[in-house]
Amino acid sequence: MLNIALPKGRLGEKVYKMLEKAGYSCDEITKESRKLIFTDEANGVQYFWVKPSDVPIYVEHGAADLGVAGKDVLLENRSDVYELLDLRIGKCRMAVASKNDYRDDLSKPLVVATKFVNIAKDYYAGKNRDIDIIKLSGSIELAPILGLSDVIVDIVETGTTLRENDLRVFEEILPISARLIANKARYKFKNTEIDLMTERLKKELPDD
Ligand code: PRP
């Protein structure tokens, strides 16, 4: 039996549709329900619905053999897992954003609001820029508007949130997409089943 941690919500639904097309359909999963575990006896797959940011934790600890997580979540958690496949869905970018009229002042530390503390630290360490981090959990865009921070490090998908709040992308950090990940030890034991699923999913990838 393969255990897969899927991210709850829109991304998880897209992933499940890809799995279905790849031949791993599970009737039970499509029904409206609050169940968190679904077993597909025919294909020998068990699905867990977990909070998206927790997927790599389940996989790293071996509670799930496989999982699907955004590259943002993997980098932020510094997860020690195998990244098997870029699923080319859940595409967005990690960016630094600021008010339209913001100008960087290199004489003082940059105040950065974000929920991606590690990504922000790594990015500015790479630029040798001193920063002060303010960790927030959501609605990050408010921080520069209210003077809480100079900039934010956050996900930009359509750009609507920035636009509607008079903010702009100041610098691009990296492109993000969903990845199929595997627990390292489990991959050794179950590589045949895992490789088969990876190959089948490869055939269902959307065009770049
Ligand atoms: C994310 C991100 C931005 C928004 C970007 O927020 O933090 O706020 O999406 O999308 P857009 O470029 O298409 O407008 P999310 O919906 O995850 O909620 P959050 O406020 O909890 O971060």
PDB file of N, CA and C and ligand atoms in Angstrom, residues 115-116 137-141 154-162, ligand 1:
ATOM      1  N   LYS A 115       5.421  35.297   5.893  1.00  0.00           N
ATOM      2  CA  LYS A 115       5.256  34.039   6.625  1.00  0.00           C
ATOM      3  C   LYS A 115       6.360  33.070   6.231  1.00  0.00           C
ATOM      4  N   PHE A 116       7.156  33.438   5.226  1.00  0.00           N
ATOM      5  CA  PHE A 116       8.244  32.568   4.754  1.00  0.00           C
ATOM      6  C   PHE A 116       9.581  33.070   5.317  1.00  0.00           C
ATOM      7  N   SER A 137       1.068  35.725   9.699  1.00  0.00           N
ATOM      8  CA  SER A 137       0.452  34.464   9.267  1.00  0.00           C
ATOM      9  C   SER A 137      -0.454  34.619   8.058  1.00  0.00           C
ATOM     10  N   GLY A 138      -0.786  35.837   7.698  1.00  0.00           N
ATOM     11  CA  GLY A 138      -1.666  36.034   6.540  1.00  0.00           C
ATOM     12  C   GLY A 138      -1.880  37.518   6.310  1.00  0.00           C
ATOM     13  N   SER A 139      -2.573  37.848   5.206  1.00  0.00           N
ATOM     14  CA  SER A 139      -2.800  39.255   4.833  1.00  0.00           C
ATOM     15  C   SER A 139      -1.509  40.067   4.948  1.00  0.00           C
ATOM     16  N   ILE A 140      -0.435  39.493   4.458  1.00  0.00           N
ATOM     17  CA  ILE A 140       0.907  40.084   4.585  1.00  0.00           C
ATOM     18  C   ILE A 140       0.954  41.471   3.936  1.00  0.00           C
ATOM     19  N   GLU A 141       0.128  41.631   2.890  1.00  0.00           N
ATOM     20  CA  GLU A 141       0.150  42.886   2.107  1.00  0.00           C
ATOM     21  C   GLU A 141      -0.134  44.112   2.955  1.00  0.00           C
ATOM     22  N   ASP A 154       6.423  37.300  -0.293  1.00  0.00           N
ATOM     23  CA  ASP A 154       5.172  36.545  -0.332  1.00  0.00           C
ATOM     24  C   ASP A 154       4.972  35.932  -1.714  1.00  0.00           C
ATOM     25  N   ILE A 155       3.915  35.138  -1.789  1.00  0.00           N
ATOM     26  CA  ILE A 155       3.555  34.494  -3.055  1.00  0.00           C
ATOM     27  C   ILE A 155       2.735  35.444  -3.912  1.00  0.00           C
ATOM     28  N   VAL A 156       3.081  35.509  -5.184  1.00  0.00           N
ATOM     29  CA  VAL A 156       2.285  36.277  -6.141  1.00  0.00           C
ATOM     30  C   VAL A 156       1.794  35.289  -7.180  1.00  0.00           C
ATOM     31  N   GLU A 157       0.468  35.245  -7.344  1.00  0.00           N
ATOM     32  CA  GLU A 157      -0.054  34.323  -8.358  1.00  0.00           C
ATOM     33  C   GLU A 157      -0.541  35.134  -9.550  1.00  0.00           C
ATOM     34  N   THR A 158      -1.692  35.779  -9.416  1.00  0.00           N
ATOM     35  CA  THR A 158      -2.186  36.613 -10.526  1.00  0.00           C
ATOM     36  C   THR A 158      -1.685  38.050 -10.411  1.00  0.00           C
ATOM     37  N   GLY A 159      -1.266  38.448  -9.223  1.00  0.00           N
ATOM     38  CA  GLY A 159      -0.828  39.832  -9.006  1.00  0.00           C
ATOM     39  C   GLY A 159      -1.975  40.732  -8.568  1.00  0.00           C
ATOM     40  N   THR A 160      -3.177  40.161  -8.483  1.00  0.00           N
ATOM     41  CA  THR A 160      -4.361  40.964  -8.144  1.00  0.00           C
ATOM     42  C   THR A 160      -4.261  41.567  -6.736  1.00  0.00           C
ATOM     43  N   THR A 161      -3.836  40.756  -5.782  1.00  0.00           N
ATOM     44  CA  THR A 161      -3.773  41.259  -4.402  1.00  0.00           C
ATOM     45  C   THR A 161      -2.836  42.462  -4.316  1.00  0.00           C
ATOM     46  N   LEU A 162      -1.682  42.366  -4.980  1.00  0.00           N
ATOM     47  CA  LEU A 162      -0.744  43.499  -4.964  1.00  0.00           C
ATOM     48  C   LEU A 162      -1.387  44.715  -5.625  1.00  0.00           C
TER      49      LEU A 162
HETATM   50  C1  PRP B   1      -1.656  34.273  -1.177  1.00  0.00           C
HETATM   51  C2  PRP B   1      -0.570  35.304  -1.016  1.00  0.00           C
HETATM   52  C3  PRP B   1      -1.196  36.552  -1.578  1.00  0.00           C
HETATM   53  C4  PRP B   1      -2.139  36.005  -2.640  1.00  0.00           C
HETATM   54  C5  PRP B   1      -1.516  36.222  -4.001  1.00  0.00           C
HETATM   55  O1  PRP B   1      -2.514  34.416  -0.114  1.00  0.00           O
HETATM   56  O2  PRP B   1      -0.197  35.436   0.342  1.00  0.00           O
HETATM   57  O3  PRP B   1      -1.918  37.241  -0.587  1.00  0.00           O
HETATM   58  O4  PRP B   1      -2.295  34.610  -2.404  1.00  0.00           O
HETATM   59  O5  PRP B   1      -2.385  35.844  -5.030  1.00  0.00           O
HETATM   60  P1  PRP B   1      -2.692  36.810  -6.257  1.00  0.00           P
HETATM   61  O6  PRP B   1      -1.374  37.291  -6.798  1.00  0.00           O
HETATM   62  O7  PRP B   1      -3.415  35.927  -7.225  1.00  0.00           O
HETATM   63  O8  PRP B   1      -3.546  37.927  -5.769  1.00  0.00           O
HETATM   64  P2  PRP B   1      -3.491  33.289   0.396  1.00  0.00           P
HETATM   65  O9  PRP B   1      -4.719  33.281  -0.433  1.00  0.00           O
HETATM   66  O10 PRP B   1      -2.744  32.007   0.490  1.00  0.00           O
HETATM   67  O11 PRP B   1      -3.898  33.841   1.831  1.00  0.00           O
HETATM   68  P3  PRP B   1      -3.041  34.440   3.045  1.00  0.00           P
HETATM   69  O12 PRP B   1      -3.576  35.808   3.237  1.00  0.00           O
HETATM   70  O13 PRP B   1      -3.368  33.513   4.165  1.00  0.00           O
HETATM   71  O14 PRP B   1      -1.575  34.440   2.720  1.00  0.00           O
END
